[in-house]
Short mmCIF file of C-alpha atoms and ligand atoms in Angstrom, two decimals:
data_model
loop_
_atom_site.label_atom_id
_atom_site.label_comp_id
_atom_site.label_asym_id
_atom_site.label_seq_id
_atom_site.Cartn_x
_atom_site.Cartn_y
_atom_site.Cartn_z
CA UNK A 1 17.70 96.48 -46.41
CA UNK A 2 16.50 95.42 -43.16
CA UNK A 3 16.42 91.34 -42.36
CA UNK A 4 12.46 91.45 -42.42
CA UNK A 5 12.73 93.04 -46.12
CA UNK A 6 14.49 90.94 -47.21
CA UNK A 7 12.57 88.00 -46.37
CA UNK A 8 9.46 89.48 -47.92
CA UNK A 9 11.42 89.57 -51.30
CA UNK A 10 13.20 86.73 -50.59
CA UNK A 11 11.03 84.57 -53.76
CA UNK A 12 12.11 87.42 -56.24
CA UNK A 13 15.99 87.78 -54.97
CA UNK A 14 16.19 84.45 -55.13
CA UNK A 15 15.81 84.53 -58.90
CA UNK A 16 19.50 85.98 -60.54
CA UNK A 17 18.23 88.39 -62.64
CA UNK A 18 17.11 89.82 -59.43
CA UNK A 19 18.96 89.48 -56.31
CA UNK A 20 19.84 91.92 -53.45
CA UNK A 21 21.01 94.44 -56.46
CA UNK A 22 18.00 94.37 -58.33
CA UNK A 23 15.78 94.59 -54.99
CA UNK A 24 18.08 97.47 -54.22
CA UNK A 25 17.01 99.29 -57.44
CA UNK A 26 13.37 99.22 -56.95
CA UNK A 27 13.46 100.01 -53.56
CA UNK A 28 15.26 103.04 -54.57
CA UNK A 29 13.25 103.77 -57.48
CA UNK A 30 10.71 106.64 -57.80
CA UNK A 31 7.11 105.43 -59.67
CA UNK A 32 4.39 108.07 -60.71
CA UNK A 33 0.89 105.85 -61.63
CA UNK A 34 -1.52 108.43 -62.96
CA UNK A 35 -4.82 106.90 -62.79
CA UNK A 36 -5.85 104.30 -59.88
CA UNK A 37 -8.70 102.98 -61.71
CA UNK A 38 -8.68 99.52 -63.77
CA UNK A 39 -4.98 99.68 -64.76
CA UNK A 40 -3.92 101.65 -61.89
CA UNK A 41 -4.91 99.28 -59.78
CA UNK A 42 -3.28 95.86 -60.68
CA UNK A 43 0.02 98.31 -61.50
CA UNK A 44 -0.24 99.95 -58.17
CA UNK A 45 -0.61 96.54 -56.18
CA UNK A 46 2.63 94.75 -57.88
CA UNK A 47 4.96 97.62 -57.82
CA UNK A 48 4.23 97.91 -53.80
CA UNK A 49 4.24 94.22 -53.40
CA UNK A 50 7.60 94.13 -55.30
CA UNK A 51 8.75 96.35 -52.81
CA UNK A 52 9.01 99.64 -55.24
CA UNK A 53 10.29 102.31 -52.61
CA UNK A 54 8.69 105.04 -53.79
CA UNK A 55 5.12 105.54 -55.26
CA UNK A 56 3.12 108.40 -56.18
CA UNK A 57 -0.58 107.83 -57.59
CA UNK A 58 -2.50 110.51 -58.92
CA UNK A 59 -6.44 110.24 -59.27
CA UNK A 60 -9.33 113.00 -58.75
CA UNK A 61 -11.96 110.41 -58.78
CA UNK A 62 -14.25 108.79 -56.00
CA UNK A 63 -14.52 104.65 -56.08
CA UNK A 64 -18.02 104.05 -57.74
CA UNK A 65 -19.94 100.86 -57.83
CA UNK A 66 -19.55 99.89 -61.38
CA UNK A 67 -15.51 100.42 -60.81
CA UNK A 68 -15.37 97.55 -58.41
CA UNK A 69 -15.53 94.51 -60.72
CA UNK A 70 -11.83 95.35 -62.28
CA UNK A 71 -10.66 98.31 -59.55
CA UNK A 72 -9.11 95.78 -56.95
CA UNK A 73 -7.94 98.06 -54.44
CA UNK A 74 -11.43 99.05 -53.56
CA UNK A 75 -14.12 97.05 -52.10
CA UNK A 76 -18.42 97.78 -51.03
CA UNK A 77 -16.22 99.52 -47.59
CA UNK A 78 -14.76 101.86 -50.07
CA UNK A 79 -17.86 103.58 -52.23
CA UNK A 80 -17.66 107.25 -52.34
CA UNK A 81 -14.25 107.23 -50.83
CA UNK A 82 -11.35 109.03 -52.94
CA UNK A 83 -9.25 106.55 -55.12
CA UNK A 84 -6.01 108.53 -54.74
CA UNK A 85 -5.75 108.18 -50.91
CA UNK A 86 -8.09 105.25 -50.17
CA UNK A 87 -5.72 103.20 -52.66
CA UNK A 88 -2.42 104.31 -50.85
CA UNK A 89 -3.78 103.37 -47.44
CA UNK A 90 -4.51 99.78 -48.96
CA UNK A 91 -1.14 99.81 -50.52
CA UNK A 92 0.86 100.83 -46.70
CA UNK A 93 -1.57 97.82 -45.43
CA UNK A 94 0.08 95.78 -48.21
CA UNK A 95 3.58 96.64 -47.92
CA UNK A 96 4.52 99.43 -45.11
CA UNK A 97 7.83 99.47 -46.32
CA UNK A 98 6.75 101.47 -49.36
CA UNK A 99 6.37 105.74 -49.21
CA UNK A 100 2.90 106.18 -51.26
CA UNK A 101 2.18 109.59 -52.07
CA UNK A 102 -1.16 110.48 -53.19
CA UNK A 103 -1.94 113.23 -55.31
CA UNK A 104 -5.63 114.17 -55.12
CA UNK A 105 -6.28 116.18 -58.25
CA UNK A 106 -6.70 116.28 -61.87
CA UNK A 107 -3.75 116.06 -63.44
CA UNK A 108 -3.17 119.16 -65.65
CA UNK A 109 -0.95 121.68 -67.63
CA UNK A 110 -0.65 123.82 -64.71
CA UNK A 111 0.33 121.16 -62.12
CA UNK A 112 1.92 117.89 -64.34
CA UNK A 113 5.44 119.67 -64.48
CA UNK A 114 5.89 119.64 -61.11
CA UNK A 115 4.97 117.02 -59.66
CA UNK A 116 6.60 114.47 -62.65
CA UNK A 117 9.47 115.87 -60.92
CA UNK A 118 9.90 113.91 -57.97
CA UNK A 119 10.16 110.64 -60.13
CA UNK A 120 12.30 108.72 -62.47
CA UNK A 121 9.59 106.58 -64.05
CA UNK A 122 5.96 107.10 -65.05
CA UNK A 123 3.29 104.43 -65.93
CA UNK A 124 0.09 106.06 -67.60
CA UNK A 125 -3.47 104.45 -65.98
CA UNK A 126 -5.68 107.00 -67.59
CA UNK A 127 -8.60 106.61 -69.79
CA UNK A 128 -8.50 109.36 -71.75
CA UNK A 129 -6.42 110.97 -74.59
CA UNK A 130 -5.86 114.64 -72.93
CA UNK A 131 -4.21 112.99 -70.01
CA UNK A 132 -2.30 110.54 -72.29
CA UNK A 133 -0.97 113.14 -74.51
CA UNK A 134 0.11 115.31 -71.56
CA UNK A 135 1.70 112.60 -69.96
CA UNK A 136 3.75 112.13 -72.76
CA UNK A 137 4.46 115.69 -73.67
CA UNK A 138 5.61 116.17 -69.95
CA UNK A 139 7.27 112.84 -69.81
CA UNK A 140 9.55 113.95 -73.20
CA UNK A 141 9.99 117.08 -72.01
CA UNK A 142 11.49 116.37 -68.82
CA UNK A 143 14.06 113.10 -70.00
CA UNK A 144 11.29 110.63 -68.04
CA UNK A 145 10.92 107.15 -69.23
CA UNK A 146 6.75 106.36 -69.54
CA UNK A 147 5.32 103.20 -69.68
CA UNK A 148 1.93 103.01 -71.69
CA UNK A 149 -1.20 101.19 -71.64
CA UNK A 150 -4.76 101.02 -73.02
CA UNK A 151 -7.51 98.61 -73.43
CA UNK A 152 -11.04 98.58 -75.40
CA UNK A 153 -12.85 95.68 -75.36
CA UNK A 154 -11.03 92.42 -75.59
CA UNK A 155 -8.08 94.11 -76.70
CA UNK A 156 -4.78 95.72 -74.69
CA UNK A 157 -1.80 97.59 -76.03
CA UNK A 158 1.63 98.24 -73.96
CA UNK A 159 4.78 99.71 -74.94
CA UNK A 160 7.26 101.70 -73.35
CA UNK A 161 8.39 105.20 -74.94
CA UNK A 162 10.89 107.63 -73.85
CA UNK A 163 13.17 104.98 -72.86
CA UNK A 164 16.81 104.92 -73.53
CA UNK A 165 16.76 107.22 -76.70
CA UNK A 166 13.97 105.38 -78.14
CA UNK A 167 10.20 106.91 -79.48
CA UNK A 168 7.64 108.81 -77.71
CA UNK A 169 3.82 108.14 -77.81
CA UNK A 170 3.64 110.92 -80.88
CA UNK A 171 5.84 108.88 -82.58
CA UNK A 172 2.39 106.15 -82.87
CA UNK A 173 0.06 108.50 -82.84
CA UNK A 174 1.25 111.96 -83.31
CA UNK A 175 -2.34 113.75 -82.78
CA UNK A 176 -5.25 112.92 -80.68
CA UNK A 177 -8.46 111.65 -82.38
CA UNK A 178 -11.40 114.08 -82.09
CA UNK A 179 -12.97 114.00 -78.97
CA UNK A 180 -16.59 112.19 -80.45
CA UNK A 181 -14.60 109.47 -82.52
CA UNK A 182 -13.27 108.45 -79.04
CA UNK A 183 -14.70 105.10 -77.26
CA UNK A 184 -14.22 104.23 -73.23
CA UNK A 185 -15.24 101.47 -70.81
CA UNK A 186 -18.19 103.92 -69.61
CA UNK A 187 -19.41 103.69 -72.99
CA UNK A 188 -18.79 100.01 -74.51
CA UNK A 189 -17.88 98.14 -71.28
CA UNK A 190 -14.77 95.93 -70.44
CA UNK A 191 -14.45 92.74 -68.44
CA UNK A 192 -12.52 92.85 -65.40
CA UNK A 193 -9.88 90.95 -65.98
CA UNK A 194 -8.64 93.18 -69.19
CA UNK A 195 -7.40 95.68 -67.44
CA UNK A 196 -5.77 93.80 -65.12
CA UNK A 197 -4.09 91.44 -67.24
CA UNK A 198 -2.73 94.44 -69.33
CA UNK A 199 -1.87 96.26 -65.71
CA UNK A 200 0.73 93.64 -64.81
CA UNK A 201 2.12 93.51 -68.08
CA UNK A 202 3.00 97.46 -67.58
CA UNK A 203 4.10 96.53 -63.35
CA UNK A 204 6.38 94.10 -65.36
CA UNK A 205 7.52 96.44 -67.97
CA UNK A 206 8.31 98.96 -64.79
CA UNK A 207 10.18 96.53 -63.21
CA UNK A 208 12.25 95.90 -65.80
CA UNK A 209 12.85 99.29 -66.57
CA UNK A 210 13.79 100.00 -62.96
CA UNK A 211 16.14 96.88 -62.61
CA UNK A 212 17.44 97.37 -66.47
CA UNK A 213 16.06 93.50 -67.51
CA UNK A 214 15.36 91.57 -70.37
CA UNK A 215 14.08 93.34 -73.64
CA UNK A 216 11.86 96.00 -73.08
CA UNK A 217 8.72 97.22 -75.19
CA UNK A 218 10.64 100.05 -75.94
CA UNK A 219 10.46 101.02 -79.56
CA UNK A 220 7.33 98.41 -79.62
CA UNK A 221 4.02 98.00 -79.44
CA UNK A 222 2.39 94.67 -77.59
CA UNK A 223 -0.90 94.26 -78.92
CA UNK A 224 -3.18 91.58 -76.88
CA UNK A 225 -6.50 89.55 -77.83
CA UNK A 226 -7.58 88.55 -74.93
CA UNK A 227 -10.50 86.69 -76.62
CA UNK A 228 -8.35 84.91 -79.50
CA UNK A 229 -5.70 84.67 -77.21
CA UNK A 230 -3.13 86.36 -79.88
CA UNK A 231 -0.33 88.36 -79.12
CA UNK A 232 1.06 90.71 -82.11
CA UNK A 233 4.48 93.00 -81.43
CA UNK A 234 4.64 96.25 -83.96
CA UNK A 235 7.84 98.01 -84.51
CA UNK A 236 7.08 101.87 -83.69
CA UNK A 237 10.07 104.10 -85.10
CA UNK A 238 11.01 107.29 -83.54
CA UNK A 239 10.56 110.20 -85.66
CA UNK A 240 12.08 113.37 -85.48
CA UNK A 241 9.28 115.84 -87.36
CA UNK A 242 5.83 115.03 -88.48
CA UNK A 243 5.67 111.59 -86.71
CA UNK A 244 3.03 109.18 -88.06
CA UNK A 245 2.07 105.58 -86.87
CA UNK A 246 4.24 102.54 -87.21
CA UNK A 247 7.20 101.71 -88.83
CA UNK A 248 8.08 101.82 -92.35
CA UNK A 249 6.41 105.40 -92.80
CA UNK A 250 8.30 107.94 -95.01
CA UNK A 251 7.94 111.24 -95.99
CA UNK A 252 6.09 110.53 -99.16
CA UNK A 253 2.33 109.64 -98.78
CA UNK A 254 1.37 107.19 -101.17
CA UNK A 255 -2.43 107.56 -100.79
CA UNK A 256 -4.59 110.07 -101.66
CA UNK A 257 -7.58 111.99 -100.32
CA UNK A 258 -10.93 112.08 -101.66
CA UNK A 259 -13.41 114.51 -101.18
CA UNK A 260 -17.08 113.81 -100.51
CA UNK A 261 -18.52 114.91 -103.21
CA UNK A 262 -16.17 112.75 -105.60
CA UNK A 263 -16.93 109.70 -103.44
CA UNK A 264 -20.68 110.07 -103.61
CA UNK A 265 -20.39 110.16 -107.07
CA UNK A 266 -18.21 107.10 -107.36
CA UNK A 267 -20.07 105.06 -104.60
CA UNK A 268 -22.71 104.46 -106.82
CA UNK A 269 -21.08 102.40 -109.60
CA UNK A 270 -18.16 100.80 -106.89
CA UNK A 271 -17.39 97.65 -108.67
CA UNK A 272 -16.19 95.07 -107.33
CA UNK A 273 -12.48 96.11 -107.00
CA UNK A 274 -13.01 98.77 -104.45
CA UNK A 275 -13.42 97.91 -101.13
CA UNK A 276 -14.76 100.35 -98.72
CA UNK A 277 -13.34 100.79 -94.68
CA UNK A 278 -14.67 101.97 -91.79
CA UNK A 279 -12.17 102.02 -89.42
CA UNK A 280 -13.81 103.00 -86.19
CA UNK A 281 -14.77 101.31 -83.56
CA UNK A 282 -18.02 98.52 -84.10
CA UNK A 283 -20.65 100.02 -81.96
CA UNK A 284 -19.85 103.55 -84.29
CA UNK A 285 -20.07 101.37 -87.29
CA UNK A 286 -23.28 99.88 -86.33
CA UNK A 287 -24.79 103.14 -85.57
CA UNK A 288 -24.06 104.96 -88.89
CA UNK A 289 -22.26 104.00 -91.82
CA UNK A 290 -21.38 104.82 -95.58
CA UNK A 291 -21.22 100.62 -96.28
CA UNK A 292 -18.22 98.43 -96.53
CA UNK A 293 -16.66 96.23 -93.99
CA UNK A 294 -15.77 97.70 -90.17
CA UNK A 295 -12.03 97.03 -89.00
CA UNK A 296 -10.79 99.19 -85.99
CA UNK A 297 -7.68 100.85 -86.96
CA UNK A 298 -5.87 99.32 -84.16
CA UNK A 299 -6.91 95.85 -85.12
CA UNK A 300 -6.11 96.96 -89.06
CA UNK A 301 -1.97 95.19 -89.24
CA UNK A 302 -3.86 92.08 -88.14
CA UNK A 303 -6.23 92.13 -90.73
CA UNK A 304 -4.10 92.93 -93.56
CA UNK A 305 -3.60 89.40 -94.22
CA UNK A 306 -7.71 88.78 -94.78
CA UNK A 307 -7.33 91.43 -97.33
CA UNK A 308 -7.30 90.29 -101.08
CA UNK A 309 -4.54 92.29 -102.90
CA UNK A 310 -4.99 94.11 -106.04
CA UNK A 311 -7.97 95.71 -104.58
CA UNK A 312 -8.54 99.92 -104.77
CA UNK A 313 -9.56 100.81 -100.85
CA UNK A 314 -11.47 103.35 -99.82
CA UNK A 315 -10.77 104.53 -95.56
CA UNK A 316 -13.56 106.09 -93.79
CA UNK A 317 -13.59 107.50 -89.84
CA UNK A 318 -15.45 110.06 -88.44
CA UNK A 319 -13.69 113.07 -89.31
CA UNK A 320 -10.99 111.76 -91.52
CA UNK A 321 -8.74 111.65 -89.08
CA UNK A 322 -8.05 107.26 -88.55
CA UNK A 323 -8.74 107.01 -92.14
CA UNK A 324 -6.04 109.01 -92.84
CA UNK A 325 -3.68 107.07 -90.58
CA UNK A 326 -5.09 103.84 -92.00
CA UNK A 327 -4.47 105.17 -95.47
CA UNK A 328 -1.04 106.00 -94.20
CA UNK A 329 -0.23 102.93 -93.05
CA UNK A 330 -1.69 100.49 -95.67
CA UNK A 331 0.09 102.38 -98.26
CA UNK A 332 3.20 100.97 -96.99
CA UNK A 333 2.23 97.34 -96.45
CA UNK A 334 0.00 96.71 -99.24
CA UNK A 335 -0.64 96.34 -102.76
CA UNK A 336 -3.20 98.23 -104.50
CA UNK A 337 -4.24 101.92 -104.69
CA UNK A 338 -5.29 103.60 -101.54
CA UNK A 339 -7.60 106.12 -100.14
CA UNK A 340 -8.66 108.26 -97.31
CA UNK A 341 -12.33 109.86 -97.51
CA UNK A 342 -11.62 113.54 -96.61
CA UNK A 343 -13.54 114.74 -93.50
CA UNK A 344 -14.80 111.16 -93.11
CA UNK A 345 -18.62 110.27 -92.72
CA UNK A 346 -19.76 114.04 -91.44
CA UNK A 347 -18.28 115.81 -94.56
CA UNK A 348 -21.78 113.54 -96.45
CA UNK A 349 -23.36 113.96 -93.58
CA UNK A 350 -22.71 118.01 -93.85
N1 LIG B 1 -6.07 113.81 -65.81
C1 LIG B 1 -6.31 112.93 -64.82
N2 LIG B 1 -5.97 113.25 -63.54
C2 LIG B 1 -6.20 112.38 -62.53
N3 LIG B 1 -6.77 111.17 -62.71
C3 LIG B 1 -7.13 110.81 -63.94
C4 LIG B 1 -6.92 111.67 -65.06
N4 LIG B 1 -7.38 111.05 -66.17
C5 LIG B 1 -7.85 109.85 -65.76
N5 LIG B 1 -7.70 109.71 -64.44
C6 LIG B 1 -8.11 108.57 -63.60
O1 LIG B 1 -7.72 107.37 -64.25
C7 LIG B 1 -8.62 106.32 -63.85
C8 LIG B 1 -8.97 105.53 -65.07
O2 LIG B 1 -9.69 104.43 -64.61
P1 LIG B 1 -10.70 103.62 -65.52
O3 LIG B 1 -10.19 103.60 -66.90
O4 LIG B 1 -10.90 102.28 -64.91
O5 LIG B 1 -12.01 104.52 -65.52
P2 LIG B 1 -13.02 105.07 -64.41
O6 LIG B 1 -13.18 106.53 -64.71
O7 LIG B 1 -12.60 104.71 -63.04
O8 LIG B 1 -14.33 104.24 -64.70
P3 LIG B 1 -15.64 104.54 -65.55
O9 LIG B 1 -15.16 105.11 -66.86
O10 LIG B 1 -16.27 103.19 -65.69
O11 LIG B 1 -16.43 105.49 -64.74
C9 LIG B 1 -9.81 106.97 -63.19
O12 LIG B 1 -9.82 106.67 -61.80
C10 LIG B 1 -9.62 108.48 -63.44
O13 LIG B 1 -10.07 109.29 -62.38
#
């Protein structure tokens, strides 16, 4: 490492964990960011500030105006311009001891293989469950370790899957939601500072990955409140076949399935021992909904405390889909019978 390199990282050598070895080890290490948008972004700067020798960023999009109040990178200079190369020339401004790489295209079946490749680590900045799944699917199938992120609203989860024999993404959620039961910034906005807070915690995960620190969020999942300010860690448990979310799942469901017709029927006498769930997000709740109280599935092992036990609970979704993975997981960490409406709130629509 030349004498001018080192000074740059002098601050982060200096600390033991570190030092020239650990330096060494990032500035070896090969770093695919897919996405340099509002995670992309605060990942992308860190790992080429911390001197990460090798990054590749892969992004089909154009900077737009509404982008710039959480996409860094980019500034009023950069509208129109394309994300994937306009970022890497800010990152070689930032650190020109870096090799960017800049992959202008939609990442797909047909071209993920090989360009995942070239690198030993990937760090998922995408919005969108397509992309996430492929990532991972790619990610497993070549032996790549995969950093994950994702934010709605006030709320960020991280973990780290493929790593060292531990779960995959599948192993949380094994199937993607349907594609109109799925919320994004576009549609229900996020503050700035969200994605950026949850960015560095996946440049930190990287780095600790690359340089083999601390305990990693492999095997768990880092859930953050950014407006309550809480922090929650779920154990994820790797599954071999059938994988469903969270730990303590076995092969046994202990919930059952109700059809529509049966719950129209029974909605109209619910006594006071049922309670009914919607567990999408709130702006779908406030749109449409069958009754009952709103809690987002991913905000439901927080909640289970502000549940009375004893009661009989009825899940609802969209499609039947999160209920079903609600139902799933309450079953395991709660007392009192559970169920999942079948085909969720379009089967009575239907
Ligand atoms: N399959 C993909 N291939 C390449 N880039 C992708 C893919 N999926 C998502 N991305 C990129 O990931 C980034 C995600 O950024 P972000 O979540 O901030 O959303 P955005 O699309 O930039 O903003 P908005 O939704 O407000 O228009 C985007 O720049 C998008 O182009």
């Amino acid at each position: 490492m030349e004498n001018l390199e080192s000074k740059r990282y002098s601050r982060q050598i200096m600390l033991p964990e570190i030092g020239l070895e650990g330096q060494s080890l990032l500035k070896k290490a090969k770093v695919l960011v897919i996405g340099a948008g509002g995670l992309g972004c605060p990942i992308l700067q860190y790992l080429a500030a911390s001197g990460v020798g090798n990054i590749g960023i892969v992004d089909n999009d154009t900077v737009s105006i509404s982008n710039l109040h959480r996409q860094i990178l980019y500034n009023s200079n950069d509208l129109g311009k394309p994300k994937a190369p306009t970022a890497a020339e800010k990152l070689n401004m930032l650190n020109p001891f870096v090799k960017i790489d800049s992959f202008e295209l939609r990442l797909a079946h047909d071209n993920a293989k090989a360009i995942f490749e070239n690198y030993d680590l990937v760090i998922d900045g995408s919005d969108n469950f397509p992309t996430r799944y492929l990532v991972n699917d790619t990610c497993v199938s070549l032996g790549i370790p995969l950093i994950f992120g994702s934010i709605l609203k006030f709320e960020g989860q991280i973990a780290v899957f493929n790593y060292q024999d531990g779960p995959q993404y599948r192993d949380l959620f094994p199937e993607p939601p349907a594609p109109d039961e799925v919320p994004n910034c576009s549609d229900i906005g996020v503050l700035g500072i969200l994605p950026g807070l949850i960015g560095m915690y996946m440049a930190n995960e990287a780095i600790k990955v690359i340089c083999k620190l601390g305990e990693t969020l492999s095997g768990k999942l880092l859930v953050i409140n950014t407006l309550h300010n809480q922090h929650h860690i779920f154990k994820i448990q790797k599954k071999n076949h059938n994988p469903t979310i969270f730990e303590k799942m076995e092969n046994v469901s202990t919930f059952s399935e109700m059809d529509a017709e049966t719950f129209l029927g029974m909605q109209k006498n619910m006594s006071d021992e049922w309670l009914l769930i919607d567990v999408r997000e709130l702006g779908d709740h406030e749109e449409q909904n069958l009754g009952g109280v709103n809690i987002p599935l991913n905000i439901l092992p927080q909640k289970i405390k502000d549940i009375p036990s004893g009661k009989s609970i009825m899940f609802y979704c969209q499609h039947g889909t999160r209920s079903k993975s609600a139902a799933s997981y309450m079953s395991k960490n709660y007392q009192g019978k559970i169920y999942s409406l079948s085909g969720g709130i379009e089967a009575i629509i239907d």
